[in-house]
mmCIF file of N, CA and C in Angstrom:
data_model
loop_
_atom_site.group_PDB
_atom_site.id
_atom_site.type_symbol
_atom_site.label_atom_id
_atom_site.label_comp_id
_atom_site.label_asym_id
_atom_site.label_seq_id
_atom_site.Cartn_x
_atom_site.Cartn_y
_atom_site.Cartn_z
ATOM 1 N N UNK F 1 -8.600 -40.631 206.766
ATOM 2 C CA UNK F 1 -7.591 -41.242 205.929
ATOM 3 C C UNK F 1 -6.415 -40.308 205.701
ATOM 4 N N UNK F 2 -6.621 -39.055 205.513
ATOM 5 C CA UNK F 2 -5.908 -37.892 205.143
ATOM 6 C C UNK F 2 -4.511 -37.867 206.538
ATOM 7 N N UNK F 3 -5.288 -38.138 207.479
ATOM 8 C CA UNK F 3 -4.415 -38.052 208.911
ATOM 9 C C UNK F 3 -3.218 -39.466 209.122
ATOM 10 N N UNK F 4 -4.111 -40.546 208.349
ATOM 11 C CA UNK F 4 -3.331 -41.716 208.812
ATOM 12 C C UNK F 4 -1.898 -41.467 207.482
ATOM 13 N N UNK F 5 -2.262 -40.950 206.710
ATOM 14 C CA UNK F 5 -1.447 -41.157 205.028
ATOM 15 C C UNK F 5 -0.112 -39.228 205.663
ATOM 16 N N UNK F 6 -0.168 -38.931 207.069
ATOM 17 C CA UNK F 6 0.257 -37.294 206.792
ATOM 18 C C UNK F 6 0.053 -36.482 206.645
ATOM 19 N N UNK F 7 -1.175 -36.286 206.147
ATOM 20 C CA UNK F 7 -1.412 -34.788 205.327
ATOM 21 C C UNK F 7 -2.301 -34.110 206.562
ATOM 22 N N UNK F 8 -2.958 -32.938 206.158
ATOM 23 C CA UNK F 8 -3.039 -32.140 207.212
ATOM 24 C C UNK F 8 -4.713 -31.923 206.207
ATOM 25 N N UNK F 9 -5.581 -32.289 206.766
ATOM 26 C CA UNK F 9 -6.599 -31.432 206.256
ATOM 27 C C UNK F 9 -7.209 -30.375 206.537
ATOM 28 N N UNK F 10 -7.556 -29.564 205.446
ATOM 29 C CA UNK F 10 -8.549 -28.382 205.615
ATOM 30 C C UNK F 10 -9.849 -28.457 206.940
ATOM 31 N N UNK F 11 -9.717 -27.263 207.153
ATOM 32 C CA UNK F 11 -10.913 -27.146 208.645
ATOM 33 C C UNK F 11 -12.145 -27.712 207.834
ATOM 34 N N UNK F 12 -12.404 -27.383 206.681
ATOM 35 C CA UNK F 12 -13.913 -27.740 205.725
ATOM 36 C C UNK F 12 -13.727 -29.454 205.805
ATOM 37 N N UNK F 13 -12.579 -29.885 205.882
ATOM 38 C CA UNK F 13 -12.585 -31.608 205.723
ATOM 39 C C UNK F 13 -13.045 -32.303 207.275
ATOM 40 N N UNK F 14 -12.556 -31.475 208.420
ATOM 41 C CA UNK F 14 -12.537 -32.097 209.307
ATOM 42 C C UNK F 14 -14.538 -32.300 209.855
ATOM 43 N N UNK F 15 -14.337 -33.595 211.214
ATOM 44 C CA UNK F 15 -16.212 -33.500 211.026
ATOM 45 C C UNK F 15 -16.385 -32.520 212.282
ATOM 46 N N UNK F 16 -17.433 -32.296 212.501
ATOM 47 C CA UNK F 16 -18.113 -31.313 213.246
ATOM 48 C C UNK F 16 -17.394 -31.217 214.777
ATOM 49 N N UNK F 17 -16.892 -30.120 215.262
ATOM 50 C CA UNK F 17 -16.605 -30.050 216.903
ATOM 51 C C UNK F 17 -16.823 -30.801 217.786
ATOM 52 N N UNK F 18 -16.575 -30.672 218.951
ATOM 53 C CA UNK F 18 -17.120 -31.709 219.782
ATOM 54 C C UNK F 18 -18.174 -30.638 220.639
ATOM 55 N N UNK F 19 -19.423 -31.237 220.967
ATOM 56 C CA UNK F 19 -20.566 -29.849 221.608
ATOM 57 C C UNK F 19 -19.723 -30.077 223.247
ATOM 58 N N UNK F 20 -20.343 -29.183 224.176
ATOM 59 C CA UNK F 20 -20.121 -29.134 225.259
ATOM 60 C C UNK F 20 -20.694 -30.492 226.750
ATOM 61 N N UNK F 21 -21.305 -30.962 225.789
ATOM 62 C CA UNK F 21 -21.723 -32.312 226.273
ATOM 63 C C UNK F 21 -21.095 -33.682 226.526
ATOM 64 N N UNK F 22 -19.413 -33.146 226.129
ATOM 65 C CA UNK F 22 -18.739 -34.328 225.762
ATOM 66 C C UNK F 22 -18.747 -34.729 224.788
ATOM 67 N N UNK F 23 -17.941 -35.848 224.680
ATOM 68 C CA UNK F 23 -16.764 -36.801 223.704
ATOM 69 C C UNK F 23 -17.785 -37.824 223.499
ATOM 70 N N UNK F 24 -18.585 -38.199 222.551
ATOM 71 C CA UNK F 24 -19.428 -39.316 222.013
ATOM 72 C C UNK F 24 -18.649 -40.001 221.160
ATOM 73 N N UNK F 25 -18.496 -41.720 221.528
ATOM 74 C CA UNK F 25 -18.029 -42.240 221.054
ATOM 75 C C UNK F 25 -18.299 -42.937 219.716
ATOM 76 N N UNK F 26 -19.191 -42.381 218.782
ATOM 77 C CA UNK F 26 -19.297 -42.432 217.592
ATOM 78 C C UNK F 26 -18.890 -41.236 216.548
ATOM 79 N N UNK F 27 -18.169 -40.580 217.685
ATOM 80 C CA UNK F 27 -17.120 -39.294 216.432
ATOM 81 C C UNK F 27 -16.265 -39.784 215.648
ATOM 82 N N UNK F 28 -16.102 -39.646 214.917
ATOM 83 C CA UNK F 28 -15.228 -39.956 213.589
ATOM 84 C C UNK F 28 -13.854 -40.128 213.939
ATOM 85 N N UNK F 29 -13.557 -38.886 215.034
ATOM 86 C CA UNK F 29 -12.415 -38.777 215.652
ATOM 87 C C UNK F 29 -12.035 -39.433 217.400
ATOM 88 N N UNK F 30 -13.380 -39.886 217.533
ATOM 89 C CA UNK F 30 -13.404 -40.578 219.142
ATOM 90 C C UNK F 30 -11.527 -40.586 219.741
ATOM 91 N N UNK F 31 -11.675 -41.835 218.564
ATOM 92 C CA UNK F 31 -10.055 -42.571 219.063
ATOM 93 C C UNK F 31 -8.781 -41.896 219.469
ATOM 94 N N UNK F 32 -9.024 -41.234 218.430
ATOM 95 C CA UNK F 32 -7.955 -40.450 218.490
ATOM 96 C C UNK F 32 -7.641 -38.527 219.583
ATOM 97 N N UNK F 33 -8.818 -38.420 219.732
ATOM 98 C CA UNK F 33 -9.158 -37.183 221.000
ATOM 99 C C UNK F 33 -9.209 -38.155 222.618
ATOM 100 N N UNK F 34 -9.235 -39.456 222.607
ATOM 101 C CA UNK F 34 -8.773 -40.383 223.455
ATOM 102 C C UNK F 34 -7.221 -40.725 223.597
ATOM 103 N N UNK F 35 -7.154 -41.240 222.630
ATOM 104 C CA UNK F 35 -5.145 -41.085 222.846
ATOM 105 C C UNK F 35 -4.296 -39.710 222.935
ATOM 106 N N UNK F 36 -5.237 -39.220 222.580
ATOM 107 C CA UNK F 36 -4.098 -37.247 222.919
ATOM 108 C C UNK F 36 -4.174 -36.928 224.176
ATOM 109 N N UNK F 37 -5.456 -37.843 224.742
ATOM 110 C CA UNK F 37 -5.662 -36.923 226.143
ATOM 111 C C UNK F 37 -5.215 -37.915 227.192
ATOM 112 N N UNK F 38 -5.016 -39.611 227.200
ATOM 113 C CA UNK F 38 -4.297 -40.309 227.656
ATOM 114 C C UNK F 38 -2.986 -39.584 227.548
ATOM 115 N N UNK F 39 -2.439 -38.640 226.428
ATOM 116 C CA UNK F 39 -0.677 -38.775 226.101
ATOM 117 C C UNK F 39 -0.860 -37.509 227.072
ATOM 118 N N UNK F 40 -1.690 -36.685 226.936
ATOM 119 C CA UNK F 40 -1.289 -35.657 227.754
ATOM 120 C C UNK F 40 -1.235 -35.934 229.231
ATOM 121 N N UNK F 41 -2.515 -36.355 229.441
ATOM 122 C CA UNK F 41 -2.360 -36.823 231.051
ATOM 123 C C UNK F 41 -1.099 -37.310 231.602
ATOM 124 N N UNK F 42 -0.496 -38.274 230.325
ATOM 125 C CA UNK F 42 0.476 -38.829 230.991
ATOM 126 C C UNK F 42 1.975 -38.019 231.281
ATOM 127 N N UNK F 43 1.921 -37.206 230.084
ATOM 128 C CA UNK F 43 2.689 -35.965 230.163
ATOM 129 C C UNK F 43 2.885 -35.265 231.777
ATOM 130 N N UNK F 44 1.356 -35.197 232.380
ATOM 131 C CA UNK F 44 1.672 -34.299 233.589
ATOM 132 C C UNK F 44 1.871 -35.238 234.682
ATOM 133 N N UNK F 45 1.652 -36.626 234.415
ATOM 134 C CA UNK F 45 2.243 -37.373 235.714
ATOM 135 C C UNK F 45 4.099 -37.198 235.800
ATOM 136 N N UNK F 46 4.776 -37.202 234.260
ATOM 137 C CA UNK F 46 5.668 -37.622 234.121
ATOM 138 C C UNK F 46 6.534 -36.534 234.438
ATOM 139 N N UNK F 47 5.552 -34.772 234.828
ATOM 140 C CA UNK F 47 6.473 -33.433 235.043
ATOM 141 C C UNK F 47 5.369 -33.814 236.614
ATOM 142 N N UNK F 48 4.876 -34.547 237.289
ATOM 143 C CA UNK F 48 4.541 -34.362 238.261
ATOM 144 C C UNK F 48 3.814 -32.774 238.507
ATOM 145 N N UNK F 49 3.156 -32.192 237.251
ATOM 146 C CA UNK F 49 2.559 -31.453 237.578
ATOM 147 C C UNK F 49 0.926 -30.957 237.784
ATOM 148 N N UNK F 50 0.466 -32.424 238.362
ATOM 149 C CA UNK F 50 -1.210 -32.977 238.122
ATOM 150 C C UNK F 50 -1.095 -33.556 238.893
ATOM 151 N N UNK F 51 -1.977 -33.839 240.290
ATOM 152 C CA UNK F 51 -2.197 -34.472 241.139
ATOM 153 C C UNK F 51 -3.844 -35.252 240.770
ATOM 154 N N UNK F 52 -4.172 -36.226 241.118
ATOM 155 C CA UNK F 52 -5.847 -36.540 241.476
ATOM 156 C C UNK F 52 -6.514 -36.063 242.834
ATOM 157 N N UNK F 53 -7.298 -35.520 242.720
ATOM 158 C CA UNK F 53 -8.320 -35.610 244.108
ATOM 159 C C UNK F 53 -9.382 -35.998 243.987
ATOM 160 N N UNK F 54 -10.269 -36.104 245.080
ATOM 161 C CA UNK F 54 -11.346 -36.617 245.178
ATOM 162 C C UNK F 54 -11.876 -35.347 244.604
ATOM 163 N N UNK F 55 -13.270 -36.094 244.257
ATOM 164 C CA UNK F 55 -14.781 -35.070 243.534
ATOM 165 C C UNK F 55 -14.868 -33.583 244.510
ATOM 166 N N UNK F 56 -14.538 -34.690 246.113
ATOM 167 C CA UNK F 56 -16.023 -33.597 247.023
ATOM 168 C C UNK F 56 -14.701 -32.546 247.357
ATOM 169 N N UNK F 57 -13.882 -32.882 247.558
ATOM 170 C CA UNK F 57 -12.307 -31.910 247.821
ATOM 171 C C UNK F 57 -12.313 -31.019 246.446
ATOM 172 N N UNK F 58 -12.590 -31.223 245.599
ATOM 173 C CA UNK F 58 -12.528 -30.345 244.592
ATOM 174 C C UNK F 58 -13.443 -29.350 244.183
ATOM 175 N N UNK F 59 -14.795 -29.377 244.499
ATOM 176 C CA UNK F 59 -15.836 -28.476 244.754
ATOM 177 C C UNK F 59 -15.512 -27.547 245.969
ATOM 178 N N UNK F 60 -14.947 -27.929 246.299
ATOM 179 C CA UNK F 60 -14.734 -26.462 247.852
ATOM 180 C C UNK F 60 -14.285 -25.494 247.385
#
């Protein structure tokens, strides 16, 4: 609520990290660590500095 109203809350307000397991979509914050990372992505299409590749091209 604190985020939608402006304000900036304390690290003690915010809920727990995200573990290394990924983004579970029952975080408090799901939605919104989803739209930052849509805005960013879109950020590097828009400086053309992010390409896609395939999986198996990228393990080499």
């Amino acid at each position: 609520r604190m985020i939608r109203k402006g304000q900036k809350p304390h690290l003690s307000q915010l809920p727990p990290p995200l573990k290394a397991n990924g983004l579970k979509s029952n975080h408090p914050m799901y939605r919104k660590f989803k739209e930052a990372e849509a805005t960013h992505l879109e950020s590097h299409k828009e400086t053309q500095s992010w390409t896609e590749v395939p999986a198996r091209k990228a393990r080499e």
